Each structure stands twice: as C-alpha cells, then as structure tokens.
Coordinates of C-alpha atoms and ligand atoms in Angstrom, one line a residue:
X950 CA 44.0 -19.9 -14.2
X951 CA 43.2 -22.7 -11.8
X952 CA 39.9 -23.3 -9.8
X953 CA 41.8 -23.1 -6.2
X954 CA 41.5 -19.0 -6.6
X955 CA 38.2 -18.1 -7.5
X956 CA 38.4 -14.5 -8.8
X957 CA 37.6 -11.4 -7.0
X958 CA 34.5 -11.3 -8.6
X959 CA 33.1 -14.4 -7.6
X960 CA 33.9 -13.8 -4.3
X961 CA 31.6 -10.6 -4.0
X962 CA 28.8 -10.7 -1.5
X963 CA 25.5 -9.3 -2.7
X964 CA 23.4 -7.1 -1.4
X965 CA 20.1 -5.9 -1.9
X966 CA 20.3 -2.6 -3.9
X967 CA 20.0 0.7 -1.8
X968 CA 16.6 1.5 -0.8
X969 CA 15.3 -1.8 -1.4
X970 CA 14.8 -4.7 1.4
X971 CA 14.0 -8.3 2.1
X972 CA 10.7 -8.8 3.7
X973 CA 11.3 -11.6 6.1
X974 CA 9.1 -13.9 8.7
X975 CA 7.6 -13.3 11.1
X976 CA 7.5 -9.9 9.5
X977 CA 5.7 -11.4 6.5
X978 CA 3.0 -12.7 8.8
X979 CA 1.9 -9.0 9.4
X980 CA 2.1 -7.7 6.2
X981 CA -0.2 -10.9 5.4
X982 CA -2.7 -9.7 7.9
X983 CA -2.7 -6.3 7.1
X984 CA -3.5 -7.1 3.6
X985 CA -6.2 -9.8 4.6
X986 CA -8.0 -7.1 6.7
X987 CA -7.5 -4.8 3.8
X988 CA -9.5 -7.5 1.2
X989 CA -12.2 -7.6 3.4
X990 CA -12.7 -4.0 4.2
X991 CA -12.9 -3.3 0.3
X992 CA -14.9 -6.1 0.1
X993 CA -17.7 -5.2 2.4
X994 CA -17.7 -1.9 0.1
X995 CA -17.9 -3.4 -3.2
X996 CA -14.7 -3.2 -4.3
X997 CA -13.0 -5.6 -6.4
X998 CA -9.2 -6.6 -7.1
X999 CA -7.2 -5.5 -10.1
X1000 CA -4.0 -6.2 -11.0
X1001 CA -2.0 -3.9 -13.5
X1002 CA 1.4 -4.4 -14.5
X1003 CA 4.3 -3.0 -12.8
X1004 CA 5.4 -1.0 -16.1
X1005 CA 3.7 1.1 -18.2
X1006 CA 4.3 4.2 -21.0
X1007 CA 6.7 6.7 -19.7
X1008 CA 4.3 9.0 -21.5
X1009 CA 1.3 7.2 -19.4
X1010 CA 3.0 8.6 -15.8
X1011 CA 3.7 11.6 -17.2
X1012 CA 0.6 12.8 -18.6
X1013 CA -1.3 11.6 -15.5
X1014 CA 0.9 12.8 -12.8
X1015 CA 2.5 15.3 -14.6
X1016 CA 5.6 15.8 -16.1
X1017 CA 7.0 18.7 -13.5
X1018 CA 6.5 16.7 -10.7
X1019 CA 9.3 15.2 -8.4
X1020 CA 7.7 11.4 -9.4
X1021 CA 7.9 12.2 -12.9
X1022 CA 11.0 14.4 -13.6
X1023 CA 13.5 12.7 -10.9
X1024 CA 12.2 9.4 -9.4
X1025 CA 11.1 7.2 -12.2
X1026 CA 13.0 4.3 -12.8
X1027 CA 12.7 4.3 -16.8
X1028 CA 13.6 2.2 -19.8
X1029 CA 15.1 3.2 -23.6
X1030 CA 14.2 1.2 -26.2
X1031 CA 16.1 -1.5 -27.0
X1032 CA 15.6 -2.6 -30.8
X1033 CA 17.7 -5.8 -30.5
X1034 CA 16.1 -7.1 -27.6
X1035 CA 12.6 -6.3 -28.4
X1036 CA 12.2 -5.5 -32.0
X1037 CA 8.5 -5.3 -31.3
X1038 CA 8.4 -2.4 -29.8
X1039 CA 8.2 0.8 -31.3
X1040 CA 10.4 3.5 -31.1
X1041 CA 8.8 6.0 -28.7
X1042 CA 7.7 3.3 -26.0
X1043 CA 10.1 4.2 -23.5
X1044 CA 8.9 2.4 -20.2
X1045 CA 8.6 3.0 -16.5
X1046 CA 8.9 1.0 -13.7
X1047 CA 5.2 2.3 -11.9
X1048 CA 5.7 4.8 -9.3
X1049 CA 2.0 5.2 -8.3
X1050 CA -0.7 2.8 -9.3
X1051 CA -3.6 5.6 -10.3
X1052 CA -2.7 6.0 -14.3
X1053 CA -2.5 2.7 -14.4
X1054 CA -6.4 2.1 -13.2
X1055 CA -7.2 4.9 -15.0
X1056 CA -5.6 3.7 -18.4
X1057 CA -7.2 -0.2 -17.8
X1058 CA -10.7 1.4 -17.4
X1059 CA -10.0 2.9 -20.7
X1060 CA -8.9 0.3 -22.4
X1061 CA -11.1 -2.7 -21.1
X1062 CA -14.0 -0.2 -21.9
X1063 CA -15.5 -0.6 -18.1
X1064 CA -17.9 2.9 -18.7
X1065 CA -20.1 0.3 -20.4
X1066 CA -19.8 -1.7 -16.8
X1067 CA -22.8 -0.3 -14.0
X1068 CA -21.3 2.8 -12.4
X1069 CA -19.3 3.6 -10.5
X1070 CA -16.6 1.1 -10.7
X1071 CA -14.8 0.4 -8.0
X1072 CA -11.4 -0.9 -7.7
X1073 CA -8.6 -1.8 -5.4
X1074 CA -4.7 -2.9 -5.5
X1075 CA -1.7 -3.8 -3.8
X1076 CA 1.7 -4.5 -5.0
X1077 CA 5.0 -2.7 -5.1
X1078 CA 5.9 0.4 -6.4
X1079 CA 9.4 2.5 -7.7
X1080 CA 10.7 5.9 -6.7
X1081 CA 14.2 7.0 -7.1
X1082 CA 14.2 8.7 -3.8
X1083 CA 17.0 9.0 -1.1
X1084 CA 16.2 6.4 1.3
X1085 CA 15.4 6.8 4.4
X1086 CA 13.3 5.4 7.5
X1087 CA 9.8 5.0 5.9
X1088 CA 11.5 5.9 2.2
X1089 CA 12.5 3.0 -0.2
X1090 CA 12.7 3.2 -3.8
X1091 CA 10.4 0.0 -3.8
X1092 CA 7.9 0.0 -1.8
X1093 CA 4.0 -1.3 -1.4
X1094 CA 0.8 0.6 -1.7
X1095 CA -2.8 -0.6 -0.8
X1096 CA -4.5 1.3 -3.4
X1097 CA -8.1 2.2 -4.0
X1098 CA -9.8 4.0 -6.8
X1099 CA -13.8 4.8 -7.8
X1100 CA -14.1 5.5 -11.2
X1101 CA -17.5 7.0 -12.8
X1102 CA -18.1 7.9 -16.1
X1103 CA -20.8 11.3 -16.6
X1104 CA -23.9 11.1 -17.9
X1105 CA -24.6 13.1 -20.5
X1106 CA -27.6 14.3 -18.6
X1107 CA -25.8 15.0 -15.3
X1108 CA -24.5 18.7 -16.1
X1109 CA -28.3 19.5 -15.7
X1110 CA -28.4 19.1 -12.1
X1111 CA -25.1 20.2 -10.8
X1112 CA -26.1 20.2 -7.3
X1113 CA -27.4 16.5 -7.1
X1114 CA -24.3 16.3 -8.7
X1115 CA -21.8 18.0 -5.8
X1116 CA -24.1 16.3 -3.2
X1117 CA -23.3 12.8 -4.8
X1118 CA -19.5 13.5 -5.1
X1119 CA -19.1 14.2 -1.9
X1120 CA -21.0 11.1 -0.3
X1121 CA -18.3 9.0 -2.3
X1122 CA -15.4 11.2 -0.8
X1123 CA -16.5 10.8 2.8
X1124 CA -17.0 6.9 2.1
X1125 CA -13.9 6.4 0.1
X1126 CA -12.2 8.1 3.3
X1127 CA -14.6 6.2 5.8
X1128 CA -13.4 3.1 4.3
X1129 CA -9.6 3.9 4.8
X1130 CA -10.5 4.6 8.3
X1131 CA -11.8 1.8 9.2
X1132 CA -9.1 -0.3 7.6
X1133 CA -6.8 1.4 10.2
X1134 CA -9.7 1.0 13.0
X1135 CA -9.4 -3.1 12.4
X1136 CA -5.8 -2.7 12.5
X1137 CA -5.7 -0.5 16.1
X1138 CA -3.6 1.4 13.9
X1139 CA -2.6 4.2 17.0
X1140 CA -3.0 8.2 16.4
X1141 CA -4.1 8.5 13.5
X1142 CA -4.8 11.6 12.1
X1143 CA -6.7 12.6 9.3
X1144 CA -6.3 15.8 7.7
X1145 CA -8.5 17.2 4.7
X1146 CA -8.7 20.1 2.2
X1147 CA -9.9 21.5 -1.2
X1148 CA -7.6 22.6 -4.0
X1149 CA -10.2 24.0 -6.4
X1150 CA -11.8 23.3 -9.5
X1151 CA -9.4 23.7 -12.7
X1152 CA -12.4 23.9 -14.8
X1153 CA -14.0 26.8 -13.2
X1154 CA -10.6 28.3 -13.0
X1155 CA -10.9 29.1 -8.9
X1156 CA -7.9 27.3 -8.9
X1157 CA -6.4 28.9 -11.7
X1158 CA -6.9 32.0 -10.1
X1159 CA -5.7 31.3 -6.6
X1160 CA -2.7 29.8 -8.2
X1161 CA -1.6 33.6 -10.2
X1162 CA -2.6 35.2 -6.8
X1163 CA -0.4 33.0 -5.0
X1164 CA 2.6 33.0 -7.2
X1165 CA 2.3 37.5 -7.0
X1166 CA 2.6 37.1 -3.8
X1167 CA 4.8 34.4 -3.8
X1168 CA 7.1 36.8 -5.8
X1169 CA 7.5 39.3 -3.5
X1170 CA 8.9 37.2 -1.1
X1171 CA 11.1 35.4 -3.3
X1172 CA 14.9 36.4 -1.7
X1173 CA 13.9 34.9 1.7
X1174 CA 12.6 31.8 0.3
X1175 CA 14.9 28.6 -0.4
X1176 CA 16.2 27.2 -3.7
X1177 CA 13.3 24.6 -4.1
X1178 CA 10.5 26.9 -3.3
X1179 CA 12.1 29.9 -5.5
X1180 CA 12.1 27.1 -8.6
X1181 CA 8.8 26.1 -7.4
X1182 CA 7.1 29.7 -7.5
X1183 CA 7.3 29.6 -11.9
X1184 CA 6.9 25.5 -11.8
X1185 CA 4.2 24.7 -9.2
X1186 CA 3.3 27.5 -6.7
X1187 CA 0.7 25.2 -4.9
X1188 CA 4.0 23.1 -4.0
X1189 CA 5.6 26.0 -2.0
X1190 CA 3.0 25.0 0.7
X1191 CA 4.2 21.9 1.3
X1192 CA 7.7 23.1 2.4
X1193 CA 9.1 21.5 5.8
X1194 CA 12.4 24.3 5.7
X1195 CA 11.6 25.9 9.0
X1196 CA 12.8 29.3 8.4
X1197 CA 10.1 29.6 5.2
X1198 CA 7.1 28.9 8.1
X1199 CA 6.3 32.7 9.0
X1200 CA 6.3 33.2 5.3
X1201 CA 3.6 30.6 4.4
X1202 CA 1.2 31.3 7.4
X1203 CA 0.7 34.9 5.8
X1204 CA -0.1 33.3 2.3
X1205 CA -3.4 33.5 0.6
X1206 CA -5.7 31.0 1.5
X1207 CA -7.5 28.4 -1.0
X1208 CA -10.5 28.3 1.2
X1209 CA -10.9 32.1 0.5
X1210 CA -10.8 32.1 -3.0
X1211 CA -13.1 28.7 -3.9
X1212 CA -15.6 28.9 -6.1
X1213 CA -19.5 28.6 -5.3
X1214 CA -19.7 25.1 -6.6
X1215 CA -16.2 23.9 -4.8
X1216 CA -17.3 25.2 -1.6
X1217 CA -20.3 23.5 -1.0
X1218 CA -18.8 20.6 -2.4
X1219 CA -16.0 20.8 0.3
X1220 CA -18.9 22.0 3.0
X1221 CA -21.1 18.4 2.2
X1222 CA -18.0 16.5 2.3
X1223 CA -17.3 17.9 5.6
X1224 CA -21.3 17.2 6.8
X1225 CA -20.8 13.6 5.5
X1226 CA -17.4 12.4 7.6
X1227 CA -19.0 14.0 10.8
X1228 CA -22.3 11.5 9.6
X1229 CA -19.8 9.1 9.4
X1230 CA -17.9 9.4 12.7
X1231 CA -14.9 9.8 10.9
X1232 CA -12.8 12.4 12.8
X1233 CA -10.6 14.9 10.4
X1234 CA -8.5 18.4 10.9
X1235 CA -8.5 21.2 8.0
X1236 CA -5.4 21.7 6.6
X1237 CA -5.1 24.6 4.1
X1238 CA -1.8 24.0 2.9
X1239 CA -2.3 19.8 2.0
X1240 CA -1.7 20.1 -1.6
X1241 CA -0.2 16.7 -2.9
X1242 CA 2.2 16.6 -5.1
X1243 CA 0.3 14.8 -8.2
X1244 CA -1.0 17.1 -10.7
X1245 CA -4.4 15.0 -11.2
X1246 CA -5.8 16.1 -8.0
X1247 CA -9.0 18.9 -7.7
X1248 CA -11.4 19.4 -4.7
X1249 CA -11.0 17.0 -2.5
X1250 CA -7.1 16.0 -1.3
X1251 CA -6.7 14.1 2.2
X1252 CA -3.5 12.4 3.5
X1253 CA -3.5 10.5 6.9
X1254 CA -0.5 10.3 9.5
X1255 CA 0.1 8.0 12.0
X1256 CA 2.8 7.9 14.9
X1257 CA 6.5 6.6 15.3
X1258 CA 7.3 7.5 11.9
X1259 CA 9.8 10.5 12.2
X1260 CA 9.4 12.8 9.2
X1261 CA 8.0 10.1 7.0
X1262 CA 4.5 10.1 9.5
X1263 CA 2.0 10.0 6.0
X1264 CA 0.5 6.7 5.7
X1265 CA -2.3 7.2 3.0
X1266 CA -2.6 10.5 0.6
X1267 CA -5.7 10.6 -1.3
X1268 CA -8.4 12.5 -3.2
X1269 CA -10.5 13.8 -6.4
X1270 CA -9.5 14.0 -10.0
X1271 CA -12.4 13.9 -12.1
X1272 CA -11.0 14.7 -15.8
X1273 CA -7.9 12.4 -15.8
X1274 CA -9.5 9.6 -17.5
X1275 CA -10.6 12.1 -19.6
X1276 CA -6.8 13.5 -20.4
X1277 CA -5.7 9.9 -20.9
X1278 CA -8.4 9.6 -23.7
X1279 CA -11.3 8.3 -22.2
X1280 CA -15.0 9.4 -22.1
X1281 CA -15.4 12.5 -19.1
X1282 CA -15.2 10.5 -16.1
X1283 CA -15.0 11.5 -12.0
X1284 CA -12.5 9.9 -10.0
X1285 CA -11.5 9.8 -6.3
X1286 CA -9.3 7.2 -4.5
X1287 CA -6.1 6.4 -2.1
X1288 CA -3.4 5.0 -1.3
X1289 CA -1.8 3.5 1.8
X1290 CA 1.8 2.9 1.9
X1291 CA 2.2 -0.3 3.6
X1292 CA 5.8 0.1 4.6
X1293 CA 4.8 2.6 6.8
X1294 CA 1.4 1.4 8.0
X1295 CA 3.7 -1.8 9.3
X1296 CA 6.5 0.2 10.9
X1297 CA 4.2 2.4 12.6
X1298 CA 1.8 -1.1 14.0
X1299 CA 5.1 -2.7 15.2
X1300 CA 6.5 0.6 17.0
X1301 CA 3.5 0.5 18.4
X1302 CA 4.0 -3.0 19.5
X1303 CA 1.2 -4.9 17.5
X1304 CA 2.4 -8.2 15.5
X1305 CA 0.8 -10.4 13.7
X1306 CA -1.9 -12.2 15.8
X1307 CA 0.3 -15.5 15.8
X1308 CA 3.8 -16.9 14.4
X1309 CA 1.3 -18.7 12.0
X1310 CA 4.7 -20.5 10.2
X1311 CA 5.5 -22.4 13.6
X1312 CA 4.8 -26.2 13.3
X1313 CA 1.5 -27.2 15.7
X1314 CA 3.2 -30.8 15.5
X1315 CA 6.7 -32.2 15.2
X1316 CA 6.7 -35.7 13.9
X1317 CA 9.6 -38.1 15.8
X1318 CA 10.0 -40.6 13.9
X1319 CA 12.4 -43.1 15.3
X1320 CA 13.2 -46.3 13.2
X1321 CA 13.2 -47.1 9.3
X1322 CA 9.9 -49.0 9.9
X1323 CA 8.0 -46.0 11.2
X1324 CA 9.3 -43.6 8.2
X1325 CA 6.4 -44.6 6.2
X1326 CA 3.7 -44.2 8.6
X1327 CA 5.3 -40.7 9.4
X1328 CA 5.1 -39.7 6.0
X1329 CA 1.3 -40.8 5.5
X1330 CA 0.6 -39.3 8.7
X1331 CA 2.0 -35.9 7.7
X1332 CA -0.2 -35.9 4.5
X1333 CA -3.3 -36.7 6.3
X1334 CA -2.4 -34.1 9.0
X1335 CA -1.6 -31.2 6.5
X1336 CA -4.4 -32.3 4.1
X1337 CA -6.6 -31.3 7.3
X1338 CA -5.4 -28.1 7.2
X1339 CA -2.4 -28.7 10.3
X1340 CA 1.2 -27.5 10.4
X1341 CA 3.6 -30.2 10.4
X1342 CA 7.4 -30.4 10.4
X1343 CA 8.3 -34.0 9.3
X1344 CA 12.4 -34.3 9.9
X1345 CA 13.8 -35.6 6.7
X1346 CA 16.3 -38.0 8.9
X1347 CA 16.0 -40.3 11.6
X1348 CA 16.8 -38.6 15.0
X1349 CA 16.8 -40.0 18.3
X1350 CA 14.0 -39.1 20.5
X1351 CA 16.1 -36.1 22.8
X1352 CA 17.3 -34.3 19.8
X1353 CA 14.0 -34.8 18.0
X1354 CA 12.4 -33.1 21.1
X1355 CA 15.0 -30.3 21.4
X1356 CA 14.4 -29.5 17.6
X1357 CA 10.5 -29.4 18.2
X1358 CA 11.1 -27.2 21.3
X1359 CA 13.1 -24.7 19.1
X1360 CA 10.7 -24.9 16.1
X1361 CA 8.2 -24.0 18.4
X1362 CA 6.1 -26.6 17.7
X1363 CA 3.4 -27.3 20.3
X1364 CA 3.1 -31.2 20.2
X1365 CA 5.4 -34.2 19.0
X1366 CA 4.3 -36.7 17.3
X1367 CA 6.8 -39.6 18.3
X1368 CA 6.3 -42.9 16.2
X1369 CA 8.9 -45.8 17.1
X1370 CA 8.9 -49.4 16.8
X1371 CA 5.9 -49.9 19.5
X1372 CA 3.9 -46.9 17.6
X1373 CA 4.0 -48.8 14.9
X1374 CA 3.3 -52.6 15.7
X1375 CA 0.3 -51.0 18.0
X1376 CA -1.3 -48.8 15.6
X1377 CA -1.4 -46.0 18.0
X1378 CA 0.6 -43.3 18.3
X1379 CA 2.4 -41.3 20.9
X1380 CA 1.0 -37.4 21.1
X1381 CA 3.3 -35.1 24.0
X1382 CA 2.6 -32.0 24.8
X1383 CA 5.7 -30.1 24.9
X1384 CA 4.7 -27.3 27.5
X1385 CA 4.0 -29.5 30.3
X1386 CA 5.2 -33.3 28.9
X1387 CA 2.2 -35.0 29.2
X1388 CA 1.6 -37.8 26.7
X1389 CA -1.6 -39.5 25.2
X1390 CA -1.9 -42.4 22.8
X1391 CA -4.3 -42.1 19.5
X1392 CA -5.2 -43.8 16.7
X1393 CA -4.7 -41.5 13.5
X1394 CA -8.8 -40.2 13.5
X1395 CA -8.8 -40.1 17.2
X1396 CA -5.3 -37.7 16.5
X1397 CA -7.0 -35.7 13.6
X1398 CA -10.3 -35.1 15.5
X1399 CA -8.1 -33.9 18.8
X1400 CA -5.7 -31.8 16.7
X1401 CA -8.5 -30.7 14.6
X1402 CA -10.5 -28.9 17.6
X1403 CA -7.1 -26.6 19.1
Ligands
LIG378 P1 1.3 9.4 -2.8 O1 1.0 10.4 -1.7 O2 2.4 9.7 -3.7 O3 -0.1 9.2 -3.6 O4 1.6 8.0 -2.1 C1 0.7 7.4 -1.2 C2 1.4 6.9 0.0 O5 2.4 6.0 -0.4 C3 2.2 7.9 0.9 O6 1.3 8.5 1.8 C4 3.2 7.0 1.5 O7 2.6 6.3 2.7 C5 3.5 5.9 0.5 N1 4.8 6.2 -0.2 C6 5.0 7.1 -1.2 N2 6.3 7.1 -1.5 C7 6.9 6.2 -0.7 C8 8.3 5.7 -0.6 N3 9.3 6.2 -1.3 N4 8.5 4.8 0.4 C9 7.6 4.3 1.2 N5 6.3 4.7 1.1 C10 6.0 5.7 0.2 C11 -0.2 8.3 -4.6 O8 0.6 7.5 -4.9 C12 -1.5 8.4 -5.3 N6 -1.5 7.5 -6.4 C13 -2.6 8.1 -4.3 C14 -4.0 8.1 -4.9 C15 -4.7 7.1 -5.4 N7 -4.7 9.2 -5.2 C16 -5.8 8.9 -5.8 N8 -5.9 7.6 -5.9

C-alpha cells in the first residue's frame, strides 16, 4: 500500500454527532451575556455557583427522577462497567451522562454535609446536559441548562407550626420564580409566559388519591385514547395530561381536576403562592394540567414559554420536591428550583432579533507594521495595549500599508495602528480612524490614554 491513496477511511469528513452542534461566534458572544446576566441575577439573591460533574450513578438519576420516566428509561446516555479499563470501580456503578442537573445538587448537599451550612442553601449551575431525544428545533441530545436549586433541611421543631411553615414555602416559590423572571426581564426576553399549578402532597396522599381517581376515569376512556397515553394510564396517569395528540383534547378537558381534590394544607399553600407573585409583580396563568415529567416534583410545578419556538416554546420548568434529598439518603429536607434551557432562551432572543450587545471579538485596533525595524515596537505596543485591557490584532507578517488596511477593514477593527520607518525614528505613532480616515500622531501614553477613554 503506498501513501499516494489514502484509504477510504481517512478520507471521511466528520461531523458533529446528531443532535449535537458547534457553538460558534458571534453566537458565543450571546450565550456569554446571557449567562453573565444570569451570575448576577443569582447573585443579587444569594446564590452561589456549583459545579457537579457531568456523570453520575445510573442509580442516582433513577432514584431521583424516577425510573418510569422518559429521561430515565429511554434518553440516558449510560455506561457498563468496564473492569479492564477501570478496575476501580465496582461492579454495580453503571454511569450516566447527566440528563438534568437536580440529583446531582441534591446528592452534593448530601455528601458535602451542607444541612450543617445556615439555611437555606442556595445554589445555581450551568453547563451541558444529555438526552437521547429525536432532535429537533429547540431539541438536542446535548444541550445547556441554567439551573437553580434552594435546598433546606427541617427542623425538628418545624412540624409544630405547619402553617408558618406553608406560609414560608411559599414566599421561596414566588421568589425562586420572581428571580427567573427577572433574568428574562434583563434579557427583553419577548412573551413570555408563565404558567403555574399544584400537583399535591404525596405525603398526605391528596395526590395519591387524585391519581386512582384519575386513572378510573382514565380507564373508561381507554379505546379512544392513543398508544402512549393508554401505557401511561397503569405507568403514570398524571402524564396523560400532558398529551399534545389533538384528537385526545375533548377527552382531557372533562378530566378530574387536581385543584378539586387538594388537600387543606396544599391549597393554602398554592393560594399564598399565588398572593406572593401578584406581591411580586410577577404575572402567571393557572394551568391544571402542568404536570412535569420528573417524578420528584409536589405542590408547586411552573414552566415558562417564550415565542418563536414552534412546539419546543418551554424555556424554564420548575418547582417543589421537598423529600428527595430525603429519598437519596439525606436528613428530611424541602427543595424548590429551575431550570432554563439555554438553547432555547437564545433561539427565541435572536428570532426576536436581540444579539449580543457588541461583536466583542472584533479588534478595536489593527497594528500596520511596515518594515523589520518597526516589528519590535509593534510587538511591545500590542502588550502594552492588551495588558490595558484593548483588543488588538498584531499581523504576524509584514504587509504593505493597502492590504494592511483592507485586512483591518474586514476584521472590523476600528482604528490602525500604522508603524513604518518614520514611526519609529520619531517615537510617535500613526493612529487612523478607519470610518472616516482621519489620522493623529501619539506617543504610546498619549495612545493608551485616547484608546483607553472609547
Ligand atoms: P426539564 O423540564 O426536564 O426540568 O428541563 C428544563 C428545561 O430544559 C426545559 O424547559 C427546556 O427548556 C430545556 N430542555 C430540556 N430538554 C431539552 C433538550 N433535549 N434540548 C434542549 N433543551 C431542553 C429539569 O431538568 C429539572 N431538573 C428542572 C428543575 C430544577 N426542577 C427543579 N429544579
């Protein structure tokens, strides 16, 4: 075999894999800024960064979201064993690429003990996540969250006053959902829409008992409903209300409703939450049939659309699951949180027209250097400029000044910097402006103090 004929193999072009994507300039740039305004949002509430790994347990996702779930029985991207390449593991520690980033907070509180830490701790993250869906606008199968969790282990004295209790919750719902809000407010996110509901209280078995209603009646509709829903009615009856198939429509609007079968305790809960987003500002629509699809959730579940996203229009889902700290063998701990998915918070700013504030990767100055004399100074004066905090493009070859100029132009720069033999034998240099041509000569602190002011 000779080298002239590289084999077929060697010829192949690669792609990304399906349902993944490069994220490119000036794309970057907004993703940047949404994720900058996101920081200081959580910051102004207290929150502070964490950063989990991106795979866990198998057994860690499946406990916490549940192992009938879509996530958990069809998307997860999961690992066997492999005793020659990691003899350190053991055998049960099959591994998952992280769909969803809540276990993961959950399971870190555990094991870094933060109950002993002043409560409640709050938490954010960002960073990408794996599904095994079909891809489709708005749908990879890796994909970014912005994802925010408050986490608050019970006193032992707290089941004494379980009204202070309810009243408390629901003062962190409405500012955990405030705070998401206003995330999209910095971002002029358009139409958004924020829709809210209960599911219940396993513990005091309202949901359990909505649930058995649901599925009797749920049963004597099965023939007309579709394949999904019919598998859903024994697996996960709440499900059935999420279902888009048109024809199933008249069928769910004469379901039972949650709201009509919550206990005491969940319905003031879900009537103070209410009180506290209207004290708030914070705009929301009741929607009886939001039920998620993460087993961990109780009382309070939100999700929050925004426009020129076709079918894929949810942006944040959200909401309550006090006990799942508890089920992943921690102390009895409440929990509420979100998360945004970013890919669709950016697809829905730029349909709506917004980029990043400025292509922030353009140079400010192109340096035209013009003779192997000036190649020092250019290089000393790119350091000085970029250690004062300015983009520079320094050419890495001599060019002459028309093509230096032409190159600037397309960089976008704003100004060249053009430094020839006279530049350099009067210690001043040549500063145009490209827009309108006009030139200026400066010494280098007279340049840094003009640059320094745009
Ligand atoms: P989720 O509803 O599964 O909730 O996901 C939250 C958001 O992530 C969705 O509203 C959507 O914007 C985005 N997302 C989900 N799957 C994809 C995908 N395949 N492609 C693009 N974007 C996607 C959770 O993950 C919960 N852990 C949220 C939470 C945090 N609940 C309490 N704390």
């Amino acid at each position: 075999m000779t080298d002239a004929a590289p084999k077929k193999e060697q010829r192949r072009k690669f792609q990304a894999i399906r349902g993944t994507r490069d994220l490119l300039p000036p794309d970057t740039a907004l993703w940047n800024q949404v994720e900058e305004t996101a920081r200081s949002v959580f910051a102004s509430f207290g929150f502070g960064e964490i950063r989990p790994p991106a795979f866990e347990s198998t057994d860690l996702f499946a406990r916490a979201v549940g192992g009938e779930t879509d996530i958990v029985s069809k998307e997860m991207y999961t690992f066997a064993p492999s005793p020659e390449s990691a003899p350190d593991e053991s055998a049960d520690d099959t591994i998952s690429l992280r769909p969803e980033a809540t276990a993961s907070i959950c399971r870190a509180y555990i094991e870094h003990n933060m109950q002993q830490l002043p409560q409640p701790v709050k938490l954010y993250c960002m960073g990408p996540m794996f599904r095994r869906e079909r891809p489709q606008k708005g749908r990879y199968r890796q994909f970014y969250q912005i994802d925010a969790e408050v986490l608050e282990t019970v006193r032992p004295d707290a089941a004494k006053d379980t009204a202070k209790e309810l009243a408390k919750d629901a003062v962190v719902d409405a500012e955990v959902i405030e705070m998401v809000m206003t995330i999209f407010d910095r971002l002029k996110l358009p139409s958004v829409r924020l829709e809210i509901n209960s599911i219940g209280h396993a513990a005091d078995n309202c949901r359990r008992r909505y649930v058995e209603k649901l599925r009797a009646e749920l049963l004597k509709v099965k023939d007309k409903l579709g394949a999904d829903s019919q598998r859903r009615i024994e697996t996960s009856p709440l499900r059935v209300l999420d279902s888009k198939l048109e024809h199933e429509q008249p069928i769910i609007a004469t379901l039972p409703k949650i709201a009509d079968h919550l206990c005491d305790e969940c319905k003031a809960q879900y009537a103070a939450v209410k009180r506290e987003l209207e004290l708030r500002g914070v705009f929301y629509k009741e929607n009886w049939r939001l039920v998620r699809g993460l087993d961990y959730y109780m009382r309070t579940t939100f999700e929050i659309t925004a426009q020129g996203l076709g079918s894929q229009n949810a942006v944040c889902g959200g909401g309550r699951y006090d006990g799942l700290v508890e089920l992943l063998g921690g102390p009895p701990t409440k929990g509420i949180g979100f998360a945004i998915g970013e890919d669709r918070l950016i697809l829905s700013l730029q349909e709506a027209g917004i980029s990043a504030l400025a292509t922030r990767h353009s140079p400010l100055v192109y340096i035209a250097w013009m003779c192997a004399n000036a190649y020092a100074a250019a290089v000393h004066a790119a350091k000085d400029l970029r250690a004062a905090g300015i983009r520079v493009e320094l050419p890495p070859v001599e060019q002459k000044l028309g093509k230096a100029l032409e190159r600037a132009d397309k960089l976008g720069a704003q100004y060249a910097l053009i430094l020839g033999d006279n530049e350099v034998a009067e210690g001043k240099w040549t500063l145009k402006t490209l827009a309108d041509g006009t030139q200026q000569k400066l010494t280098e602190p007279k340049l840094l103090d003009f640059l320094k002011k745009l």
